CSV table of N, CA, C and O in Angstrom, one decimal:
chain,number,residue,atom,x,y,z
A,10,MET,N,107.7,94.2,94.7
A,10,MET,CA,107.3,93.4,95.9
A,10,MET,C,106.7,92.1,95.4
A,10,MET,O,105.9,92.1,94.4
A,11,GLU,N,106.9,91.1,96.1
A,11,GLU,CA,106.4,89.8,95.7
A,11,GLU,C,104.9,89.7,95.8
A,11,GLU,O,104.2,90.3,96.7
A,12,THR,N,104.3,89.1,94.8
A,12,THR,CA,102.8,88.9,94.7
A,12,THR,C,102.3,88.1,95.9
A,12,THR,O,101.3,88.4,96.5
A,13,VAL,N,103.1,87.1,96.4
A,13,VAL,CA,102.7,86.3,97.6
A,13,VAL,C,102.5,87.2,98.8
A,13,VAL,O,101.5,87.1,99.5
A,14,ILE,N,103.5,88.1,99.0
A,14,ILE,CA,103.4,89.0,100.2
A,14,ILE,C,102.2,90.0,100.0
A,14,ILE,O,101.5,90.2,101.0
A,15,LYS,N,102.0,90.5,98.8
A,15,LYS,CA,100.8,91.4,98.6
A,15,LYS,C,99.5,90.6,98.9
A,15,LYS,O,98.6,91.1,99.6
A,16,ASN,N,99.4,89.4,98.3
A,16,ASN,CA,98.2,88.6,98.5
A,16,ASN,C,97.9,88.3,100.0
A,16,ASN,O,96.8,88.4,100.5
A,17,GLU,N,99.0,87.9,100.7
A,17,GLU,CA,98.9,87.5,102.1
A,17,GLU,C,98.5,88.8,102.9
A,17,GLU,O,97.8,88.7,103.9
A,18,SER,N,99.1,89.9,102.6
A,18,SER,CA,98.7,91.2,103.3
A,18,SER,C,97.3,91.5,103.1
A,18,SER,O,96.6,91.9,104.1
A,19,ILE,N,96.8,91.4,101.9
A,19,ILE,CA,95.4,91.8,101.6
A,19,ILE,C,94.5,90.8,102.4
A,19,ILE,O,93.5,91.2,103.0
A,20,LYS,N,94.8,89.5,102.3
A,20,LYS,CA,94.0,88.5,103.0
A,20,LYS,C,94.1,88.7,104.5
A,20,LYS,O,93.1,88.5,105.2
A,21,SER,N,95.2,89.1,105.0
A,21,SER,CA,95.3,89.4,106.5
A,21,SER,C,94.4,90.5,106.9
A,21,SER,O,93.7,90.4,107.9
A,22,PHE,N,94.4,91.6,106.1
A,22,PHE,CA,93.5,92.7,106.4
A,22,PHE,C,92.0,92.3,106.4
A,22,PHE,O,91.2,92.6,107.2
A,23,GLN,N,91.7,91.5,105.3
A,23,GLN,CA,90.3,91.0,105.2
A,23,GLN,C,89.9,90.2,106.4
A,23,GLN,O,88.8,90.3,106.9
A,24,SER,N,90.8,89.3,106.9
A,24,SER,CA,90.6,88.4,108.0
A,24,SER,C,90.4,89.3,109.3
A,24,SER,O,89.5,89.1,110.1
A,25,THR,N,91.3,90.3,109.5
A,25,THR,CA,91.3,91.1,110.6
A,25,THR,C,90.0,91.9,110.6
A,25,THR,O,89.3,92.1,111.7
A,26,ILE,N,89.5,92.4,109.5
A,26,ILE,CA,88.3,93.1,109.4
A,26,ILE,C,87.1,92.2,109.8
A,26,ILE,O,86.2,92.7,110.6
A,27,ARG,N,87.0,91.0,109.3
A,27,ARG,CA,85.9,90.1,109.6
A,27,ARG,C,85.9,89.8,111.1
A,27,ARG,O,84.8,89.9,111.8
A,28,LYS,N,87.1,89.6,111.7
A,28,LYS,CA,87.1,89.3,113.2
A,28,LYS,C,86.7,90.5,114.0
A,28,LYS,O,86.0,90.4,115.0
A,29,THR,N,87.1,91.7,113.5
A,29,THR,CA,86.8,92.9,114.2
A,29,THR,C,85.3,93.2,114.1
A,29,THR,O,84.7,93.7,115.1
A,30,GLU,N,84.7,93.0,112.9
A,30,GLU,CA,83.3,93.1,112.8
A,30,GLU,C,82.5,92.2,113.7
A,30,GLU,O,81.5,92.7,114.3
A,31,LYS,N,82.9,91.0,113.8
A,31,LYS,CA,82.3,90.1,114.8
A,31,LYS,C,82.4,90.5,116.2
A,31,LYS,O,81.4,90.5,117.0
A,32,ALA,N,83.6,91.0,116.6
A,32,ALA,CA,83.8,91.5,117.9
A,32,ALA,C,82.9,92.8,118.2
A,32,ALA,O,82.3,92.9,119.3
A,33,LEU,N,82.8,93.6,117.2
A,33,LEU,CA,81.9,94.8,117.3
A,33,LEU,C,80.5,94.4,117.5
A,33,LEU,O,79.8,95.0,118.3
A,34,ALA,N,80.0,93.5,116.7
A,34,ALA,CA,78.6,93.0,116.9
A,34,ALA,C,78.4,92.5,118.3
A,34,ALA,O,77.3,92.8,118.9
A,35,GLN,N,79.3,91.7,118.8
A,35,GLN,CA,79.2,91.1,120.2
A,35,GLN,C,79.2,92.3,121.2
A,35,GLN,O,78.4,92.2,122.2
A,36,MET,N,80.0,93.2,121.0
A,36,MET,CA,80.1,94.3,122.0
A,36,MET,C,78.9,95.2,121.9
A,36,MET,O,78.4,95.6,123.0
A,37,THR,N,78.3,95.4,120.7
A,37,THR,CA,77.1,96.2,120.6
A,37,THR,C,76.0,95.5,121.3
A,37,THR,O,75.1,96.1,121.9
A,38,GLU,N,75.9,94.2,121.1
A,38,GLU,CA,74.9,93.3,121.7
A,38,GLU,C,74.9,93.5,123.3
A,38,GLU,O,73.9,93.5,123.9
A,39,LYS,N,76.1,93.6,123.8
A,39,LYS,CA,76.3,93.7,125.3
A,39,LYS,C,76.3,95.2,125.7
A,39,LYS,O,76.5,95.4,126.9
A,40,SER,N,76.0,96.1,124.8
A,40,SER,CA,75.9,97.5,125.2
A,40,SER,C,77.3,98.0,125.7
A,40,SER,O,77.3,98.9,126.5
A,41,ALA,N,78.3,97.4,125.2
A,41,ALA,CA,79.7,97.9,125.7
A,41,ALA,C,80.1,99.1,124.8
A,41,ALA,O,79.5,99.4,123.8
A,42,ASN,N,81.1,99.8,125.3
A,42,ASN,CA,81.6,101.0,124.6
A,42,ASN,C,82.3,100.5,123.4
A,42,ASN,O,83.3,99.7,123.5
A,43,THR,N,81.9,101.0,122.2
A,43,THR,CA,82.5,100.5,121.0
A,43,THR,C,83.3,101.5,120.2
A,43,THR,O,83.7,101.2,119.1
A,44,ASN,N,83.6,102.6,120.8
A,44,ASN,CA,84.3,103.7,120.1
A,44,ASN,C,85.7,103.2,119.6
A,44,ASN,O,86.1,103.4,118.5
A,45,LEU,N,86.5,102.6,120.5
A,45,LEU,CA,87.8,102.1,120.1
A,45,LEU,C,87.8,101.1,119.0
A,45,LEU,O,88.5,101.2,118.0
A,46,ILE,N,86.9,100.1,119.1
A,46,ILE,CA,86.8,99.0,118.1
A,46,ILE,C,86.4,99.6,116.8
A,46,ILE,O,86.8,99.2,115.7
A,47,LYS,N,85.5,100.6,116.8
A,47,LYS,CA,85.0,101.2,115.6
A,47,LYS,C,86.2,102.0,114.9
A,47,LYS,O,86.3,101.9,113.7
A,48,LYS,N,87.0,102.6,115.7
A,48,LYS,CA,88.1,103.4,115.2
A,48,LYS,C,89.1,102.4,114.5
A,48,LYS,O,89.7,102.7,113.5
A,49,ARG,N,89.4,101.3,115.2
A,49,ARG,CA,90.3,100.3,114.7
A,49,ARG,C,89.7,99.7,113.4
A,49,ARG,O,90.5,99.5,112.4
A,50,LEU,N,88.4,99.3,113.4
A,50,LEU,CA,87.8,98.7,112.2
A,50,LEU,C,88.0,99.7,111.0
A,50,LEU,O,88.3,99.2,109.9
A,51,LYS,N,87.7,100.9,111.2
A,51,LYS,CA,87.9,101.9,110.1
A,51,LYS,C,89.3,102.0,109.7
A,51,LYS,O,89.6,102.0,108.5
A,52,ALA,N,90.3,101.9,110.6
A,52,ALA,CA,91.7,101.9,110.2
A,52,ALA,C,92.0,100.7,109.4
A,52,ALA,O,92.8,100.8,108.4
A,53,PHE,N,91.5,99.5,109.8
A,53,PHE,CA,91.8,98.3,109.0
A,53,PHE,C,91.2,98.4,107.6
A,53,PHE,O,91.9,98.0,106.6
A,54,ASN,N,90.0,98.9,107.5
A,54,ASN,CA,89.4,99.1,106.2
A,54,ASN,C,90.2,100.0,105.3
A,54,ASN,O,90.4,99.8,104.1
A,55,ILE,N,90.6,101.1,105.9
A,55,ILE,CA,91.4,102.1,105.2
A,55,ILE,C,92.8,101.5,104.8
A,55,ILE,O,93.3,101.7,103.7
A,56,GLY,N,93.4,100.8,105.7
A,56,GLY,CA,94.7,100.1,105.4
A,56,GLY,C,94.6,99.2,104.2
A,56,GLY,O,95.4,99.2,103.3
A,57,LEU,N,93.5,98.4,104.2
A,57,LEU,CA,93.2,97.5,103.1
A,57,LEU,C,93.0,98.3,101.8
A,57,LEU,O,93.5,98.0,100.7
A,58,ALA,N,92.2,99.4,101.9
A,58,ALA,CA,91.9,100.2,100.7
A,58,ALA,C,93.1,100.8,100.1
A,58,ALA,O,93.3,100.8,98.9
A,59,VAL,N,94.0,101.3,101.0
A,59,VAL,CA,95.3,101.9,100.5
A,59,VAL,C,96.1,100.9,99.7
A,59,VAL,O,96.6,101.1,98.6
A,60,LEU,N,96.2,99.7,100.3
A,60,LEU,CA,97.0,98.6,99.6
A,60,LEU,C,96.4,98.2,98.3
A,60,LEU,O,97.0,98.1,97.3
A,61,GLU,N,95.0,98.1,98.3
A,61,GLU,CA,94.4,97.7,97.1
A,61,GLU,C,94.4,98.7,96.0
A,61,GLU,O,94.5,98.4,94.8
A,62,THR,N,94.4,100.0,96.4
A,62,THR,CA,94.5,101.1,95.5
A,62,THR,C,95.9,101.1,94.8
A,62,THR,O,96.0,101.2,93.6
A,63,LEU,N,96.9,101.0,95.6
A,63,LEU,CA,98.3,101.1,95.1
A,63,LEU,C,98.7,99.8,94.4
A,63,LEU,O,99.5,99.9,93.4
A,64,TRP,N,98.3,98.7,94.8
A,64,TRP,CA,98.7,97.4,94.2
A,64,TRP,C,97.8,96.9,93.1
A,64,TRP,O,98.3,96.3,92.2
A,65,ASN,N,96.5,97.1,93.3
A,65,ASN,CA,95.5,96.6,92.3
A,65,ASN,C,94.7,97.6,91.6
A,65,ASN,O,93.8,97.3,90.9
A,66,ASP,N,95.1,98.9,91.8
A,66,ASP,CA,94.4,100.0,91.1
A,66,ASP,C,92.9,100.0,91.4
A,66,ASP,O,92.1,100.4,90.5
A,67,ILE,N,92.5,99.7,92.6
A,67,ILE,CA,91.1,99.7,93.1
A,67,ILE,C,90.9,101.0,93.8
A,67,ILE,O,91.5,101.2,94.9
A,68,PRO,N,90.0,101.9,93.3
A,68,PRO,CA,89.9,103.2,94.0
A,68,PRO,C,89.2,103.1,95.3
A,68,PRO,O,88.5,102.2,95.6
A,69,HIS,N,89.5,104.1,96.2
A,69,HIS,CA,88.8,104.2,97.5
A,69,HIS,C,88.2,105.6,97.6
A,69,HIS,O,88.5,106.5,96.8
A,70,HIS,N,87.4,105.8,98.7
A,70,HIS,CA,86.7,107.0,98.9
A,70,HIS,C,87.1,107.8,100.1
A,70,HIS,O,86.5,108.7,100.5
A,71,TYR,N,88.2,107.4,100.7
A,71,TYR,CA,88.7,107.9,102.0
A,71,TYR,C,89.4,109.3,101.7
A,71,TYR,O,90.1,109.4,100.7
A,72,THR,N,89.2,110.2,102.7
A,72,THR,CA,89.9,111.5,102.6
A,72,THR,C,91.4,111.3,103.1
A,72,THR,O,91.7,110.4,103.8
A,73,GLN,N,92.2,112.3,102.8
A,73,GLN,CA,93.6,112.3,103.2
A,73,GLN,C,93.6,112.3,104.8
A,73,GLN,O,94.4,111.6,105.4
A,74,GLU,N,92.7,113.1,105.4
A,74,GLU,CA,92.7,113.1,106.9
A,74,GLU,C,92.3,111.7,107.5
A,74,GLU,O,92.9,111.3,108.4
A,75,GLU,N,91.4,111.0,106.9
A,75,GLU,CA,91.0,109.7,107.3
A,75,GLU,C,92.2,108.7,107.2
A,75,GLU,O,92.4,107.9,108.1
A,76,ILE,N,92.9,108.9,106.1
A,76,ILE,CA,94.0,108.0,105.8
A,76,ILE,C,95.1,108.2,106.8
A,76,ILE,O,95.7,107.3,107.4
A,77,GLU,N,95.4,109.5,107.1
A,77,GLU,CA,96.4,109.8,108.1
A,77,GLU,C,96.0,109.3,109.5
A,77,GLU,O,96.9,108.8,110.2
A,78,GLU,N,94.8,109.4,109.9
A,78,GLU,CA,94.3,108.9,111.2
A,78,GLU,C,94.4,107.4,111.2
A,78,GLU,O,94.9,106.9,112.2
A,79,ALA,N,94.1,106.7,110.1
A,79,ALA,CA,94.2,105.3,110.1
A,79,ALA,C,95.7,104.9,110.2
A,79,ALA,O,96.0,103.9,110.9
A,80,ARG,N,96.6,105.6,109.6
A,80,ARG,CA,98.0,105.3,109.6
A,80,ARG,C,98.5,105.3,111.1
A,80,ARG,O,99.2,104.5,111.5
A,81,ASN,N,98.0,106.3,111.8
A,81,ASN,CA,98.4,106.5,113.2
A,81,ASN,C,97.8,105.3,114.1
A,81,ASN,O,98.5,104.8,115.0
A,82,VAL,N,96.6,104.9,113.8
A,82,VAL,CA,96.0,103.8,114.6
A,82,VAL,C,96.7,102.5,114.3
A,82,VAL,O,97.1,101.8,115.2
A,83,LEU,N,97.0,102.3,113.0
A,83,LEU,CA,97.7,101.0,112.6
A,83,LEU,C,99.1,101.0,113.2
A,83,LEU,O,99.6,100.0,113.8
A,84,ALA,N,99.8,102.1,113.1
A,84,ALA,CA,101.2,102.2,113.7
A,84,ALA,C,101.1,102.0,115.2
A,84,ALA,O,102.0,101.4,115.8
A,85,GLY,N,100.1,102.6,115.8
A,85,GLY,CA,99.9,102.4,117.3
A,85,GLY,C,99.6,101.0,117.7
A,85,GLY,O,99.9,100.6,118.9
A,86,LEU,N,99.0,100.2,116.9
A,86,LEU,CA,98.7,98.8,117.2
A,86,LEU,C,99.9,97.9,117.1
A,86,LEU,O,99.9,96.9,117.8
A,87,LEU,N,100.8,98.3,116.3
A,87,LEU,CA,102.0,97.4,116.0
A,87,LEU,C,102.7,96.9,117.2
A,87,LEU,O,103.0,95.7,117.3
A,88,PRO,N,103.1,97.8,118.2
A,88,PRO,CA,103.8,97.3,119.3
A,88,PRO,C,103.1,96.2,120.1
A,88,PRO,O,103.7,95.2,120.5
A,89,SER,N,101.8,96.3,120.3
A,89,SER,CA,101.1,95.3,121.1
A,89,SER,C,100.9,94.0,120.3
A,89,SER,O,101.1,92.9,120.9
A,90,ILE,N,100.8,94.1,119.0
A,90,ILE,CA,100.7,92.9,118.2
A,90,ILE,C,102.1,92.2,118.2
A,90,ILE,O,102.1,90.9,118.3
A,91,GLU,N,103.1,93.0,118.1
A,91,GLU,CA,104.5,92.4,118.1
A,91,GLU,C,104.8,91.7,119.5
A,91,GLU,O,105.4,90.7,119.5
A,92,THR,N,104.3,92.2,120.6
A,92,THR,CA,104.4,91.6,121.9
A,92,THR,C,103.7,90.3,121.9
A,92,THR,O,104.3,89.3,122.4
A,93,ILE,N,102.5,90.2,121.5
A,93,ILE,CA,101.8,89.0,121.4
A,93,ILE,C,102.5,88.0,120.5
A,93,ILE,O,102.6,86.8,120.9
A,94,TYR,N,103.0,88.4,119.4
A,94,TYR,CA,103.8,87.6,118.5
A,94,TYR,C,105.0,87.0,119.2
A,94,TYR,O,105.2,85.8,119.0
A,95,ARG,N,105.7,87.8,119.9
A,95,ARG,CA,106.9,87.2,120.6
A,95,ARG,C,106.6,86.2,121.6
A,95,ARG,O,107.3,85.3,121.9
A,96,LYS,N,105.4,86.3,122.2
A,96,LYS,CA,105.0,85.4,123.3
A,96,LYS,C,104.3,84.1,122.7
A,96,LYS,O,104.1,83.1,123.4
A,97,SER,N,104.0,84.1,121.4
A,97,SER,CA,103.3,83.0,120.8
A,97,SER,C,104.2,81.8,120.5
A,97,SER,O,105.4,82.1,120.3
A,98,LYS,N,103.7,80.6,120.5
A,98,LYS,CA,104.5,79.4,120.3
A,98,LYS,C,105.1,79.3,118.8
A,98,LYS,O,104.3,79.6,117.9
A,99,VAL,N,106.3,79.0,118.7
A,99,VAL,CA,107.0,78.9,117.5
A,99,VAL,C,106.3,77.8,116.6
A,99,VAL,O,106.0,76.7,117.1
A,100,GLY,N,106.0,78.1,115.4
A,100,GLY,CA,105.4,77.2,114.5
A,100,GLY,C,103.9,77.1,114.6
A,100,GLY,O,103.2,76.3,113.9
A,101,SER,N,103.3,77.8,115.5
A,101,SER,CA,101.8,77.8,115.7
A,101,SER,C,101.1,78.6,114.6
A,101,SER,O,101.7,79.5,114.1
A,102,PRO,N,99.9,78.2,114.4
A,102,PRO,CA,99.1,79.0,113.4
A,102,PRO,C,98.9,80.4,113.9
A,102,PRO,O,98.9,81.3,113.0
A,103,GLN,N,98.8,80.6,115.2
A,103,GLN,CA,98.7,82.0,115.7
A,103,GLN,C,99.9,82.8,115.3
A,103,GLN,O,99.8,84.0,114.9
A,104,LYS,N,101.1,82.3,115.5
A,104,LYS,CA,102.3,83.0,115.2
A,104,LYS,C,102.3,83.4,113.7
A,104,LYS,O,102.7,84.5,113.3
A,105,THR,N,101.9,82.5,112.8
A,105,THR,CA,101.9,82.8,111.4
A,105,THR,C,100.9,83.9,111.1
A,105,THR,O,101.2,84.8,110.3
A,106,LEU,N,99.7,83.8,111.7
A,106,LEU,CA,98.7,84.8,111.5
A,106,LEU,C,99.2,86.2,112.0
A,106,LEU,O,99.0,87.1,111.2
A,107,LEU,N,99.8,86.2,113.1
A,107,LEU,CA,100.3,87.5,113.6
A,107,LEU,C,101.4,88.0,112.8
A,107,LEU,O,101.5,89.2,112.6
A,108,GLU,N,102.3,87.1,112.3
A,108,GLU,CA,103.4,87.6,111.4
A,108,GLU,C,102.8,88.2,110.2
A,108,GLU,O,103.3,89.3,109.8
A,109,ARG,N,101.8,87.7,109.6
A,109,ARG,CA,101.2,88.2,108.4
A,109,ARG,C,100.4,89.5,108.7
A,109,ARG,O,100.5,90.5,107.9
A,110,ARG,N,99.8,89.6,109.9
A,110,ARG,CA,99.1,90.8,110.3
A,110,ARG,C,100.1,91.9,110.5
A,110,ARG,O,99.8,93.1,110.1
A,111,ILE,N,101.2,91.7,111.1
A,111,ILE,CA,102.2,92.7,111.4
A,111,ILE,C,102.8,93.2,110.0
A,111,ILE,O,102.9,94.4,109.8
A,112,LYS,N,103.1,92.3,109.1
A,112,LYS,CA,103.6,92.6,107.8
A,112,LYS,C,102.6,93.5,107.0
A,112,LYS,O,103.0,94.5,106.4
A,113,ALA,N,101.3,93.1,107.1
A,113,ALA,CA,100.3,93.9,106.4
A,113,ALA,C,100.2,95.3,106.9
A,113,ALA,O,100.1,96.3,106.2
A,114,MET,N,100.2,95.4,108.2
A,114,MET,CA,100.1,96.7,108.8
A,114,MET,C,101.3,97.6,108.6
A,114,MET,O,101.2,98.8,108.3
A,115,GLU,N,102.5,97.0,108.6
A,115,GLU,CA,103.7,97.7,108.3
A,115,GLU,C,103.7,98.2,106.9
A,115,GLU,O,104.1,99.3,106.6
A,116,LEU,N,103.2,97.4,106.0
A,116,LEU,CA,103.2,97.8,104.6
A,116,LEU,C,102.2,98.9,104.4
A,116,LEU,O,102.5,99.8,103.6
A,117,ALA,N,101.0,98.8,105.0
A,117,ALA,CA,100.1,99.9,104.9
A,117,ALA,C,100.6,101.2,105.4
A,117,ALA,O,100.5,102.2,104.7
A,118,VAL,N,101.3,101.2,106.5
A,118,VAL,CA,101.9,102.4,107.1
A,118,VAL,C,103.0,102.9,106.2
A,118,VAL,O,103.0,104.1,105.9
A,119,GLU,N,103.8,102.0,105.7
A,119,GLU,CA,104.9,102.4,104.7
A,119,GLU,C,104.3,103.1,103.4
A,119,GLU,O,104.8,104.1,103.0
A,120,GLU,N,103.3,102.4,102.9
A,120,GLU,CA,102.7,102.9,101.7
A,120,GLU,C,102.0,104.3,101.9
A,120,GLU,O,102.1,105.2,101.0
A,121,ILE,N,101.4,104.4,103.0
A,121,ILE,CA,100.7,105.7,103.3
A,121,ILE,C,101.8,106.8,103.5
A,121,ILE,O,101.7,107.9,102.9
A,122,ASP,N,102.9,106.5,104.2
A,122,ASP,CA,104.0,107.4,104.3
A,122,ASP,C,104.6,107.8,103.0
A,122,ASP,O,105.0,108.9,102.8
A,123,ARG,N,104.7,106.8,102.1
A,123,ARG,CA,105.4,107.0,100.8
A,123,ARG,C,104.5,107.7,99.8
A,123,ARG,O,105.0,108.5,99.0
A,124,HIS,N,103.2,107.4,99.8
A,124,HIS,CA,102.4,107.9,98.7
A,124,HIS,C,101.3,109.0,99.1
A,124,HIS,O,100.7,109.6,98.2
A,125,ILE,N,101.0,109.1,100.4
A,125,ILE,CA,100.0,110.0,100.8
A,125,ILE,C,100.6,111.3,101.4
A,125,ILE,O,101.3,111.2,102.4
A,126,LYS,N,100.3,112.4,100.8
A,126,LYS,CA,100.9,113.7,101.3
A,126,LYS,C,100.2,114.0,102.7
A,126,LYS,O,99.0,113.9,102.8
A,127,PRO,N,100.9,114.5,103.7
A,127,PRO,CA,100.3,114.8,104.9
A,127,PRO,C,99.4,116.1,104.8
A,127,PRO,O,99.7,116.9,104.0
A,128,CYS,N,98.4,116.1,105.6
A,128,CYS,CA,97.5,117.3,105.7
A,128,CYS,C,98.3,118.5,106.2
A,128,CYS,O,99.1,118.3,107.1
A,129,LYS,N,98.0,119.7,105.7
A,129,LYS,CA,98.6,120.9,106.3
A,129,LYS,C,97.8,121.5,107.3
A,129,LYS,O,96.6,121.4,107.3
């Protein structure tokens, strides 16, 4: 796989994590229910960790069960992100960002499916 795609995917996850952390902080401040956003944030962190482990040999501490749950969260988010992508303006920075985010999540799901054995 191209180094450019790998780098863009890692940067996309890092950006998504930063934005989600900011959103979580705002929601916590407003005493909003944060369960869903915490679950997504964990999935983004695990997706990033899986890619960094496989591509850059950086170890992670996540269990197989956590990785499988993250895979399901990421796969579940793809359809809604793809819908937003289709509605965004051609050539816009948002469309590029969403394109990279979709690719990063797809790659994380694929790598988990390919390299992580399912729990019994």
